[in-house]
Structure formats: structure tokens, C-alpha cells
Amino acid sequence: MTAVADARAHSEADGTAVEAFLRRLGVDHPGRPTLAALRRIHERHVLTVPFENLDFVLRKPIALGAAALPKLVEQRRGGGCYELNGCLAEVLRALGYDVTIYGARVYIDDVPGPLLGHLVLRVLAEDSAEPWLVDVGYGRSFRFPLRLDDREPQPDPQGVYRIAEAADGDLDVLRGDVPQYRLEPHPRTIADFEPTLYWFQTAPESPFLTGLFCSLHTETGKITISGDTLVRLHEGQRTKTVLGSEAARRDAYRTWFGFDLAEVPEPPR
């Protein structure tokens, strides 16, 4: 069995779901798992699928891996890293990429947070010998994959990123000089993240329960709903609009993120 066939054999996403996912992103089926196609998929994902925690606040079930596809495709929603990167892992495998799931710890007040608090991907393309860091499930993440083995600054439309050696063989991912998360470069399964997901869903101090957010990068900036405030960043200019009613919030989610909500979450107090 070839490496490409073997990668596809281990994907839980079927062909119909993969095609629907690619249509959501607005990209054609790449045919072959090339680096150019990976960059295109990553960019379109970052610019199309929002990073959001609405279902956490609504106390709805959170699906992992390929099980998140209906939410992303049929409901045209976004999600957290477990949903977005977990789902993308299965799609990329179905397309023939060599994908390894890694765990990471997001920095909180200059200290790495909970173990396996973040999920990212190591990806190999058929025409590139170097591994690539793929992450479409982080609010301040890069638009294009990063060279995982490169320790020099890597310019990106959303900032200059750098991967640095850390203690115990880990890696720090920095945006500018600010560490974003600490990566543990050894394979994980999607099931490894279930205990931390439960913590995020239930702990009073969980960042997914203490705030309400939905954000999406654009070609010229970023659109965010934080609590009851719409923040638009366009070419360096920031504007804020208070969404004073449920109807206003519902309309904002529809207008700026393209989905209708059966239930609009209240910002946590």
C-alpha cells in the first residue's frame, strides 16, 4: 500500500463529506496532496470558518474529529481547536496527506496552561520533505502553515511567527516576541483530548465558559463578536458596535459569519 493510500485508509471522513467541506472553503479537490494545495486549504479555512465557543456557552455537545463535519458543513458554523483542527486532520488524511495530531498548552499570563489544552497538526505533503505546522483553530494563528523545523522568523499576513526550542524537548510557537502556545511534538489521538474537553465544558474557570466569542480573519483584518460587542478591524482601523438585544446579536452572526442560530447565547456575566 502506498503512503497516500495508507493515509486515506486511516481517515474517518468519507468522500462526500470531504467534497462538501472543500465547497464550504471554496476550493477545488486538489487531486494530489501537494504543499500548494495545503497552503490554499489552510488559508481558505482561516478566512472562512470562525473560531467560536457558542456551543460551549449554550452547554451543547462538542464533537471531535470527523464527527464535527456536520456542524461545519451543514450548519456552516465554526468551533474550537478540537473541532476545527480535529476535523481538518480527517479531511487532510482523506486527501492523502500524512497527518499527526500534537497537543499543546496555550500560554495564559505568560505561563503554559492546561495539558492538551490545544490541538494542532503536523502535516507532510507529497512534494515537500519538511513537516508543516497546521493550525486553523486558534484566534491569533497564522494564515499559512509554518515550517515546523525552522527556527527563524516566518512572516505571515497575520504577523511574524517563530518556533523556538523549549524545555523537555517541547517547542514554543511565538507571534512576534509573545509566546502563543507550547507544543509537545509527539503523536496523540483525538481521544486523548476528551478529558481536557470535559474540563473546558464544565470548569467554572474555563475560558470557554467565562466569555463569549466568535472571530474570523479577513483579507484586511478581523471580525469579532466578544460578549455583546461587535469589533471590526479593517486596514488597521478598529470600530466597535454594542449589540444591545438578542435580535441584534442574531443578525450580527448572520451578517458577519453566515449562520443562523436556533438559540442565541447570552454573554456570561
PDB file of C-alpha atoms in Angstrom:
ATOM      1  CA  MET A   1       0.000   0.000   0.000  1.00  0.00           C
ATOM      2  CA  THR A   2       1.370   3.432  -0.921  1.00  0.00           C
ATOM      3  CA  ALA A   3       1.842   6.195   1.647  1.00  0.00           C
ATOM      4  CA  VAL A   4      -1.033   8.188   0.100  1.00  0.00           C
ATOM      5  CA  ALA A   5      -3.380   5.207   0.068  1.00  0.00           C
ATOM      6  CA  ASP A   6      -2.424   4.348   3.635  1.00  0.00           C
ATOM      7  CA  ALA A   7      -3.179   7.912   4.777  1.00  0.00           C
ATOM      8  CA  ARG A   8      -6.597   7.804   3.120  1.00  0.00           C
ATOM      9  CA  ALA A   9      -7.336   4.417   4.671  1.00  0.00           C
ATOM     10  CA  HIS A  10      -6.965   5.901   8.127  1.00  0.00           C
ATOM     11  CA  SER A  11      -9.346   8.826   7.583  1.00  0.00           C
ATOM     12  CA  GLU A  12     -12.805   8.706   9.141  1.00  0.00           C
ATOM     13  CA  ALA A  13     -14.179  11.280   6.672  1.00  0.00           C
ATOM     14  CA  ASP A  14     -15.934   9.848   3.612  1.00  0.00           C
ATOM     15  CA  GLY A  15     -15.613  11.291   0.120  1.00  0.00           C
ATOM     16  CA  THR A  16     -18.984  13.061   0.132  1.00  0.00           C
ATOM     17  CA  ALA A  17     -18.221  14.826   3.409  1.00  0.00           C
ATOM     18  CA  VAL A  18     -14.763  15.842   2.158  1.00  0.00           C
ATOM     19  CA  GLU A  19     -16.214  17.324  -1.044  1.00  0.00           C
ATOM     20  CA  ALA A  20     -18.814  19.249   0.982  1.00  0.00           C
ATOM     21  CA  PHE A  21     -16.094  20.525   3.307  1.00  0.00           C
ATOM     22  CA  LEU A  22     -13.992  21.752   0.381  1.00  0.00           C
ATOM     23  CA  ARG A  23     -17.039  23.504  -1.102  1.00  0.00           C
ATOM     24  CA  ARG A  24     -17.522  25.286   2.219  1.00  0.00           C
ATOM     25  CA  LEU A  25     -13.974  26.589   1.902  1.00  0.00           C
ATOM     26  CA  GLY A  26     -14.434  27.464  -1.759  1.00  0.00           C
ATOM     27  CA  VAL A  27     -11.582  25.264  -3.017  1.00  0.00           C
ATOM     28  CA  ASP A  28     -11.457  22.514  -5.611  1.00  0.00           C
ATOM     29  CA  HIS A  29     -10.418  18.973  -4.778  1.00  0.00           C
ATOM     30  CA  PRO A  30      -6.628  19.097  -5.094  1.00  0.00           C
ATOM     31  CA  GLY A  31      -6.255  15.667  -6.663  1.00  0.00           C
ATOM     32  CA  ARG A  32      -2.827  15.241  -5.073  1.00  0.00           C
ATOM     33  CA  PRO A  33      -1.639  16.138  -1.555  1.00  0.00           C
ATOM     34  CA  THR A  34       0.747  18.928  -2.539  1.00  0.00           C
ATOM     35  CA  LEU A  35       2.138  21.769  -0.443  1.00  0.00           C
ATOM     36  CA  ALA A  36       0.426  24.366  -2.640  1.00  0.00           C
ATOM     37  CA  ALA A  37      -2.951  22.697  -2.011  1.00  0.00           C
ATOM     38  CA  LEU A  38      -2.259  22.524   1.738  1.00  0.00           C
ATOM     39  CA  ARG A  39      -1.463  26.242   1.826  1.00  0.00           C
ATOM     40  CA  ARG A  40      -4.641  27.029  -0.106  1.00  0.00           C
ATOM     41  CA  ILE A  41      -6.827  24.890   2.173  1.00  0.00           C
ATOM     42  CA  HIS A  42      -5.246  26.411   5.303  1.00  0.00           C
ATOM     43  CA  GLU A  43      -5.710  29.979   4.084  1.00  0.00           C
ATOM     44  CA  ARG A  44      -9.308  29.469   2.995  1.00  0.00           C
ATOM     45  CA  HIS A  45     -10.145  27.739   6.294  1.00  0.00           C
ATOM     46  CA  VAL A  46      -8.752  30.655   8.315  1.00  0.00           C
ATOM     47  CA  LEU A  47     -10.717  33.149   6.174  1.00  0.00           C
ATOM     48  CA  THR A  48     -13.964  31.123   6.052  1.00  0.00           C
ATOM     49  CA  VAL A  49     -14.571  29.163   9.272  1.00  0.00           C
ATOM     50  CA  PRO A  50     -14.813  31.163  12.528  1.00  0.00           C
ATOM     51  CA  PHE A  51     -13.158  30.334  15.819  1.00  0.00           C
ATOM     52  CA  GLU A  52     -16.032  30.382  18.314  1.00  0.00           C
ATOM     53  CA  ASN A  53     -17.325  28.980  21.601  1.00  0.00           C
ATOM     54  CA  LEU A  54     -21.087  29.450  21.239  1.00  0.00           C
ATOM     55  CA  ASP A  55     -21.953  25.791  21.845  1.00  0.00           C
ATOM     56  CA  PHE A  56     -19.793  25.741  24.979  1.00  0.00           C
ATOM     57  CA  VAL A  57     -21.791  28.644  26.431  1.00  0.00           C
ATOM     58  CA  LEU A  58     -25.052  27.003  25.312  1.00  0.00           C
ATOM     59  CA  ARG A  59     -23.884  23.760  27.014  1.00  0.00           C
ATOM     60  CA  LYS A  60     -24.310  21.757  23.830  1.00  0.00           C
ATOM     61  CA  PRO A  61     -22.290  18.612  22.991  1.00  0.00           C
ATOM     62  CA  ILE A  62     -18.927  19.174  21.318  1.00  0.00           C
ATOM     63  CA  ALA A  63     -17.919  16.677  18.628  1.00  0.00           C
ATOM     64  CA  LEU A  64     -14.324  15.714  17.876  1.00  0.00           C
ATOM     65  CA  GLY A  65     -12.649  14.785  14.600  1.00  0.00           C
ATOM     66  CA  ALA A  66     -14.821  13.785  11.652  1.00  0.00           C
ATOM     67  CA  ALA A  67     -17.911  13.919  13.881  1.00  0.00           C
ATOM     68  CA  ALA A  68     -17.648  17.737  13.733  1.00  0.00           C
ATOM     69  CA  LEU A  69     -18.118  17.798   9.950  1.00  0.00           C
ATOM     70  CA  PRO A  70     -21.930  18.232  10.011  1.00  0.00           C
ATOM     71  CA  LYS A  71     -21.611  21.299  12.236  1.00  0.00           C
ATOM     72  CA  LEU A  72     -19.001  22.879   9.988  1.00  0.00           C
ATOM     73  CA  VAL A  73     -20.569  21.904   6.678  1.00  0.00           C
ATOM     74  CA  GLU A  74     -24.341  21.686   7.151  1.00  0.00           C
ATOM     75  CA  GLN A  75     -24.725  24.373   9.815  1.00  0.00           C
ATOM     76  CA  ARG A  76     -21.829  26.437   8.372  1.00  0.00           C
ATOM     77  CA  ARG A  77     -20.598  27.020  11.899  1.00  0.00           C
ATOM     78  CA  GLY A  78     -17.139  27.268  13.432  1.00  0.00           C
ATOM     79  CA  GLY A  79     -15.798  25.899  16.698  1.00  0.00           C
ATOM     80  CA  GLY A  80     -12.783  25.464  18.933  1.00  0.00           C
ATOM     81  CA  CYS A  81      -9.458  23.822  18.129  1.00  0.00           C
ATOM     82  CA  TYR A  82     -10.655  20.311  18.954  1.00  0.00           C
ATOM     83  CA  GLU A  83     -13.434  20.668  16.387  1.00  0.00           C
ATOM     84  CA  LEU A  84     -11.628  22.684  13.707  1.00  0.00           C
ATOM     85  CA  ASN A  85      -8.190  21.085  13.736  1.00  0.00           C
ATOM     86  CA  GLY A  86      -9.600  17.673  14.627  1.00  0.00           C
ATOM     87  CA  CYS A  87     -11.955  17.808  11.660  1.00  0.00           C
ATOM     88  CA  LEU A  88      -9.276  19.152   9.321  1.00  0.00           C
ATOM     89  CA  ALA A  89      -6.997  16.252  10.287  1.00  0.00           C
ATOM     90  CA  GLU A  90      -9.531  13.776   8.918  1.00  0.00           C
ATOM     91  CA  VAL A  91     -10.111  15.789   5.739  1.00  0.00           C
ATOM     92  CA  LEU A  92      -6.385  16.082   5.045  1.00  0.00           C
ATOM     93  CA  ARG A  93      -5.898  12.364   5.636  1.00  0.00           C
ATOM     94  CA  ALA A  94      -8.697  11.645   3.172  1.00  0.00           C
ATOM     95  CA  LEU A  95      -6.880  13.834   0.650  1.00  0.00           C
ATOM     96  CA  GLY A  96      -3.713  11.793   1.088  1.00  0.00           C
ATOM     97  CA  TYR A  97      -1.662  13.909   3.499  1.00  0.00           C
ATOM     98  CA  ASP A  98       0.405  12.370   6.284  1.00  0.00           C
ATOM     99  CA  VAL A  99      -1.129  13.914   9.422  1.00  0.00           C
ATOM    100  CA  THR A 100      -0.038  13.626  13.051  1.00  0.00           C
ATOM    101  CA  ILE A 101      -2.010  15.170  15.911  1.00  0.00           C
ATOM    102  CA  TYR A 102       0.014  17.068  18.506  1.00  0.00           C
ATOM    103  CA  GLY A 103      -1.058  18.501  21.846  1.00  0.00           C
ATOM    104  CA  ALA A 104      -0.139  21.953  23.100  1.00  0.00           C
ATOM    105  CA  ARG A 105      -0.583  24.229  26.123  1.00  0.00           C
ATOM    106  CA  VAL A 106      -1.858  27.743  25.475  1.00  0.00           C
ATOM    107  CA  TYR A 107       0.014  30.473  27.340  1.00  0.00           C
ATOM    108  CA  ILE A 108      -2.093  32.229  29.984  1.00  0.00           C
ATOM    109  CA  ASP A 109      -0.425  35.164  31.768  1.00  0.00           C
ATOM    110  CA  ASP A 110       2.987  34.079  30.432  1.00  0.00           C
ATOM    111  CA  VAL A 111       2.584  30.522  31.758  1.00  0.00           C
ATOM    112  CA  PRO A 112       1.593  27.429  29.712  1.00  0.00           C
ATOM    113  CA  GLY A 113      -1.995  26.451  30.529  1.00  0.00           C
ATOM    114  CA  PRO A 114      -3.672  23.023  30.896  1.00  0.00           C
ATOM    115  CA  LEU A 115      -2.126  19.950  29.325  1.00  0.00           C
ATOM    116  CA  LEU A 116      -3.641  19.164  25.925  1.00  0.00           C
ATOM    117  CA  GLY A 117      -5.494  22.476  26.068  1.00  0.00           C
ATOM    118  CA  HIS A 118      -4.832  22.944  22.359  1.00  0.00           C
ATOM    119  CA  LEU A 119      -4.756  20.575  19.380  1.00  0.00           C
ATOM    120  CA  VAL A 120      -2.563  21.207  16.320  1.00  0.00           C
ATOM    121  CA  LEU A 121      -1.371  19.177  13.338  1.00  0.00           C
ATOM    122  CA  ARG A 122       1.953  18.102  11.866  1.00  0.00           C
ATOM    123  CA  VAL A 123       1.441  17.585   8.139  1.00  0.00           C
ATOM    124  CA  LEU A 124       3.609  16.185   5.354  1.00  0.00           C
ATOM    125  CA  ALA A 125       2.861  16.889   1.696  1.00  0.00           C
ATOM    126  CA  GLU A 126       3.986  14.583  -1.101  1.00  0.00           C
ATOM    127  CA  ASP A 127       6.219  17.226  -2.730  1.00  0.00           C
ATOM    128  CA  SER A 128       7.828  18.655   0.424  1.00  0.00           C
ATOM    129  CA  ALA A 129      10.332  16.846   2.634  1.00  0.00           C
ATOM    130  CA  GLU A 130       9.824  19.172   5.589  1.00  0.00           C
ATOM    131  CA  PRO A 131       6.979  18.893   8.137  1.00  0.00           C
ATOM    132  CA  TRP A 132       4.467  21.725   8.414  1.00  0.00           C
ATOM    133  CA  LEU A 133       2.601  23.066  11.435  1.00  0.00           C
ATOM    134  CA  VAL A 134      -1.097  23.407  10.613  1.00  0.00           C
ATOM    135  CA  ASP A 135      -3.418  25.286  12.981  1.00  0.00           C
ATOM    136  CA  VAL A 136      -6.800  26.721  11.937  1.00  0.00           C
ATOM    137  CA  GLY A 137      -8.265  26.586  15.449  1.00  0.00           C
ATOM    138  CA  TYR A 138      -6.596  29.440  17.283  1.00  0.00           C
ATOM    139  CA  GLY A 139      -7.742  33.048  17.431  1.00  0.00           C
ATOM    140  CA  ARG A 140      -4.304  34.581  16.796  1.00  0.00           C
ATOM    141  CA  SER A 141      -2.969  31.911  14.488  1.00  0.00           C
ATOM    142  CA  PHE A 142      -1.178  32.189  11.159  1.00  0.00           C
ATOM    143  CA  ARG A 143      -2.848  32.240   7.741  1.00  0.00           C
ATOM    144  CA  PHE A 144      -0.436  29.767   6.147  1.00  0.00           C
ATOM    145  CA  PRO A 145       1.244  26.649   7.606  1.00  0.00           C
ATOM    146  CA  LEU A 146       4.587  27.184   9.346  1.00  0.00           C
ATOM    147  CA  ARG A 147       7.796  25.225   8.759  1.00  0.00           C
ATOM    148  CA  LEU A 148       7.898  23.068  11.851  1.00  0.00           C
ATOM    149  CA  ASP A 149      11.675  22.506  11.792  1.00  0.00           C
ATOM    150  CA  ASP A 150      12.605  26.135  11.018  1.00  0.00           C
ATOM    151  CA  ARG A 151      13.748  28.278  13.969  1.00  0.00           C
ATOM    152  CA  GLU A 152      13.990  31.534  12.013  1.00  0.00           C
ATOM    153  CA  PRO A 153      11.188  34.155  11.961  1.00  0.00           C
ATOM    154  CA  GLN A 154       8.432  33.238   9.494  1.00  0.00           C
ATOM    155  CA  PRO A 155       6.495  36.237   8.109  1.00  0.00           C
ATOM    156  CA  ASP A 156       2.766  35.719   7.585  1.00  0.00           C
ATOM    157  CA  PRO A 157      -0.077  38.107   6.664  1.00  0.00           C
ATOM    158  CA  GLN A 158      -1.205  37.879  10.300  1.00  0.00           C
ATOM    159  CA  GLY A 159       2.156  38.532  11.933  1.00  0.00           C
ATOM    160  CA  VAL A 160       5.702  37.234  12.200  1.00  0.00           C
ATOM    161  CA  TYR A 161       5.833  33.827  13.825  1.00  0.00           C
ATOM    162  CA  ARG A 162       8.709  31.830  15.229  1.00  0.00           C
ATOM    163  CA  ILE A 163       9.098  28.296  16.562  1.00  0.00           C
ATOM    164  CA  ALA A 164      11.640  28.053  19.384  1.00  0.00           C
ATOM    165  CA  GLU A 165      13.105  25.191  21.380  1.00  0.00           C
ATOM    166  CA  ALA A 166      11.650  24.876  24.901  1.00  0.00           C
ATOM    167  CA  ALA A 167      12.243  22.693  27.948  1.00  0.00           C
ATOM    168  CA  ASP A 168      11.958  18.898  27.810  1.00  0.00           C
ATOM    169  CA  GLY A 169      12.004  18.791  24.010  1.00  0.00           C
ATOM    170  CA  ASP A 170       8.876  20.939  23.635  1.00  0.00           C
ATOM    171  CA  LEU A 171       8.505  23.816  21.183  1.00  0.00           C
ATOM    172  CA  ASP A 172       7.162  27.314  21.749  1.00  0.00           C
ATOM    173  CA  VAL A 173       5.167  29.000  18.985  1.00  0.00           C
ATOM    174  CA  LEU A 174       5.561  32.772  19.194  1.00  0.00           C
ATOM    175  CA  ARG A 175       3.837  35.647  17.416  1.00  0.00           C
ATOM    176  CA  GLY A 176       6.356  38.445  17.438  1.00  0.00           C
ATOM    177  CA  ASP A 177       8.016  38.038  20.815  1.00  0.00           C
ATOM    178  CA  VAL A 178       4.861  36.779  22.546  1.00  0.00           C
ATOM    179  CA  PRO A 179       4.553  33.008  23.137  1.00  0.00           C
ATOM    180  CA  GLN A 180       1.196  31.667  21.961  1.00  0.00           C
ATOM    181  CA  TYR A 181       1.402  28.016  22.971  1.00  0.00           C
ATOM    182  CA  ARG A 182       3.880  25.298  23.937  1.00  0.00           C
ATOM    183  CA  LEU A 183       3.827  22.345  21.573  1.00  0.00           C
ATOM    184  CA  GLU A 184       4.519  18.756  22.653  1.00  0.00           C
ATOM    185  CA  PRO A 185       5.954  17.154  19.499  1.00  0.00           C
ATOM    186  CA  HIS A 186       4.826  13.573  19.888  1.00  0.00           C
ATOM    187  CA  PRO A 187       1.769  11.817  18.433  1.00  0.00           C
ATOM    188  CA  ARG A 188      -1.638  11.974  20.092  1.00  0.00           C
ATOM    189  CA  THR A 189      -5.034  10.521  19.247  1.00  0.00           C
ATOM    190  CA  ILE A 190      -8.211  12.569  19.181  1.00  0.00           C
ATOM    191  CA  ALA A 191      -9.460  10.605  22.196  1.00  0.00           C
ATOM    192  CA  ASP A 192      -6.540  11.925  24.280  1.00  0.00           C
ATOM    193  CA  PHE A 193      -8.237  15.328  24.350  1.00  0.00           C
ATOM    194  CA  GLU A 194     -11.562  14.161  25.798  1.00  0.00           C
ATOM    195  CA  PRO A 195     -10.646  14.753  29.490  1.00  0.00           C
ATOM    196  CA  THR A 196      -9.496  18.330  28.809  1.00  0.00           C
ATOM    197  CA  LEU A 197     -12.564  18.927  26.650  1.00  0.00           C
ATOM    198  CA  TYR A 198     -14.695  17.875  29.627  1.00  0.00           C
ATOM    199  CA  TRP A 199     -12.802  20.388  31.790  1.00  0.00           C
ATOM    200  CA  PHE A 200     -13.412  23.134  29.228  1.00  0.00           C
ATOM    201  CA  GLN A 201     -17.129  22.242  29.202  1.00  0.00           C
ATOM    202  CA  THR A 202     -17.626  22.116  32.980  1.00  0.00           C
ATOM    203  CA  ALA A 203     -14.976  24.021  34.968  1.00  0.00           C
ATOM    204  CA  PRO A 204     -16.159  27.422  36.275  1.00  0.00           C
ATOM    205  CA  GLU A 205     -12.794  28.944  35.318  1.00  0.00           C
ATOM    206  CA  SER A 206     -12.843  27.506  31.777  1.00  0.00           C
ATOM    207  CA  PRO A 207     -12.057  30.231  29.202  1.00  0.00           C
ATOM    208  CA  PHE A 208     -14.742  28.708  27.002  1.00  0.00           C
ATOM    209  CA  LEU A 209     -17.398  29.397  29.667  1.00  0.00           C
ATOM    210  CA  THR A 210     -16.272  32.721  31.145  1.00  0.00           C
ATOM    211  CA  GLY A 211     -16.521  34.606  27.847  1.00  0.00           C
ATOM    212  CA  LEU A 212     -18.459  34.534  24.584  1.00  0.00           C
ATOM    213  CA  PHE A 213     -16.558  34.942  21.338  1.00  0.00           C
ATOM    214  CA  CYS A 214     -16.790  34.378  17.615  1.00  0.00           C
ATOM    215  CA  SER A 215     -13.979  35.645  15.388  1.00  0.00           C
ATOM    216  CA  LEU A 216     -12.934  35.373  11.773  1.00  0.00           C
ATOM    217  CA  HIS A 217      -9.892  36.726   9.971  1.00  0.00           C
ATOM    218  CA  THR A 218     -10.478  38.654   6.752  1.00  0.00           C
ATOM    219  CA  GLU A 219      -8.169  39.719   3.924  1.00  0.00           C
ATOM    220  CA  THR A 220      -7.838  43.145   5.557  1.00  0.00           C
ATOM    221  CA  GLY A 221      -8.325  42.475   9.271  1.00  0.00           C
ATOM    222  CA  LYS A 222     -10.682  40.612  11.550  1.00  0.00           C
ATOM    223  CA  ILE A 223     -14.340  40.435  12.595  1.00  0.00           C
ATOM    224  CA  THR A 224     -15.136  39.524  16.217  1.00  0.00           C
ATOM    225  CA  ILE A 225     -18.197  39.325  18.416  1.00  0.00           C
ATOM    226  CA  SER A 226     -16.999  39.429  22.012  1.00  0.00           C
ATOM    227  CA  GLY A 227     -19.829  39.233  24.525  1.00  0.00           C
ATOM    228  CA  ASP A 228     -22.362  41.754  23.241  1.00  0.00           C
ATOM    229  CA  THR A 229     -19.888  43.839  21.203  1.00  0.00           C
ATOM    230  CA  LEU A 230     -19.087  43.615  17.507  1.00  0.00           C
ATOM    231  CA  VAL A 231     -15.485  44.600  16.770  1.00  0.00           C
ATOM    232  CA  ARG A 232     -14.389  45.188  13.179  1.00  0.00           C
ATOM    233  CA  LEU A 233     -10.724  45.605  12.290  1.00  0.00           C
ATOM    234  CA  HIS A 234     -10.178  46.848   8.740  1.00  0.00           C
ATOM    235  CA  GLU A 235      -6.801  48.014   7.432  1.00  0.00           C
ATOM    236  CA  GLY A 236      -5.693  48.962  10.927  1.00  0.00           C
ATOM    237  CA  GLN A 237      -8.882  50.840  11.831  1.00  0.00           C
ATOM    238  CA  ARG A 238     -10.983  49.402  14.665  1.00  0.00           C
ATOM    239  CA  THR A 239     -14.700  50.078  15.189  1.00  0.00           C
ATOM    240  CA  LYS A 240     -16.966  48.778  17.953  1.00  0.00           C
ATOM    241  CA  THR A 241     -20.732  48.358  17.984  1.00  0.00           C
ATOM    242  CA  VAL A 242     -22.722  47.294  21.042  1.00  0.00           C
ATOM    243  CA  LEU A 243     -25.330  44.663  20.193  1.00  0.00           C
ATOM    244  CA  GLY A 244     -27.999  45.608  22.665  1.00  0.00           C
ATOM    245  CA  SER A 245     -30.549  42.882  22.015  1.00  0.00           C
ATOM    246  CA  GLU A 246     -30.863  39.224  21.121  1.00  0.00           C
ATOM    247  CA  ALA A 247     -32.195  40.231  17.703  1.00  0.00           C
ATOM    248  CA  ALA A 248     -29.130  42.418  17.092  1.00  0.00           C
ATOM    249  CA  ARG A 249     -26.763  39.597  18.052  1.00  0.00           C
ATOM    250  CA  ARG A 250     -28.644  37.103  15.896  1.00  0.00           C
ATOM    251  CA  ASP A 251     -28.463  39.463  12.924  1.00  0.00           C
ATOM    252  CA  ALA A 252     -24.730  40.076  13.507  1.00  0.00           C
ATOM    253  CA  TYR A 253     -23.945  36.354  13.484  1.00  0.00           C
ATOM    254  CA  ARG A 254     -25.905  36.008  10.243  1.00  0.00           C
ATOM    255  CA  THR A 255     -24.388  39.076   8.575  1.00  0.00           C
ATOM    256  CA  TRP A 256     -20.733  38.660   9.517  1.00  0.00           C
ATOM    257  CA  PHE A 257     -20.348  34.905   9.944  1.00  0.00           C
ATOM    258  CA  GLY A 258     -23.028  33.498   7.653  1.00  0.00           C
ATOM    259  CA  PHE A 259     -25.006  31.281  10.001  1.00  0.00           C
ATOM    260  CA  ASP A 260     -28.419  31.378  11.648  1.00  0.00           C
ATOM    261  CA  LEU A 261     -28.775  30.330  15.256  1.00  0.00           C
ATOM    262  CA  ALA A 262     -31.796  28.490  16.642  1.00  0.00           C
ATOM    263  CA  GLU A 263     -30.673  29.722  20.077  1.00  0.00           C
ATOM    264  CA  VAL A 264     -28.599  32.838  20.653  1.00  0.00           C
ATOM    265  CA  PRO A 265     -26.289  32.546  23.685  1.00  0.00           C
ATOM    266  CA  GLU A 266     -26.293  35.229  26.351  1.00  0.00           C
ATOM    267  CA  PRO A 267     -22.874  36.657  27.177  1.00  0.00           C
ATOM    268  CA  PRO A 268     -21.695  35.171  30.512  1.00  0.00           C
ATOM    269  CA  ARG A 269     -21.889  37.606  33.427  1.00  0.00           C
TER     270      ARG A 269
END
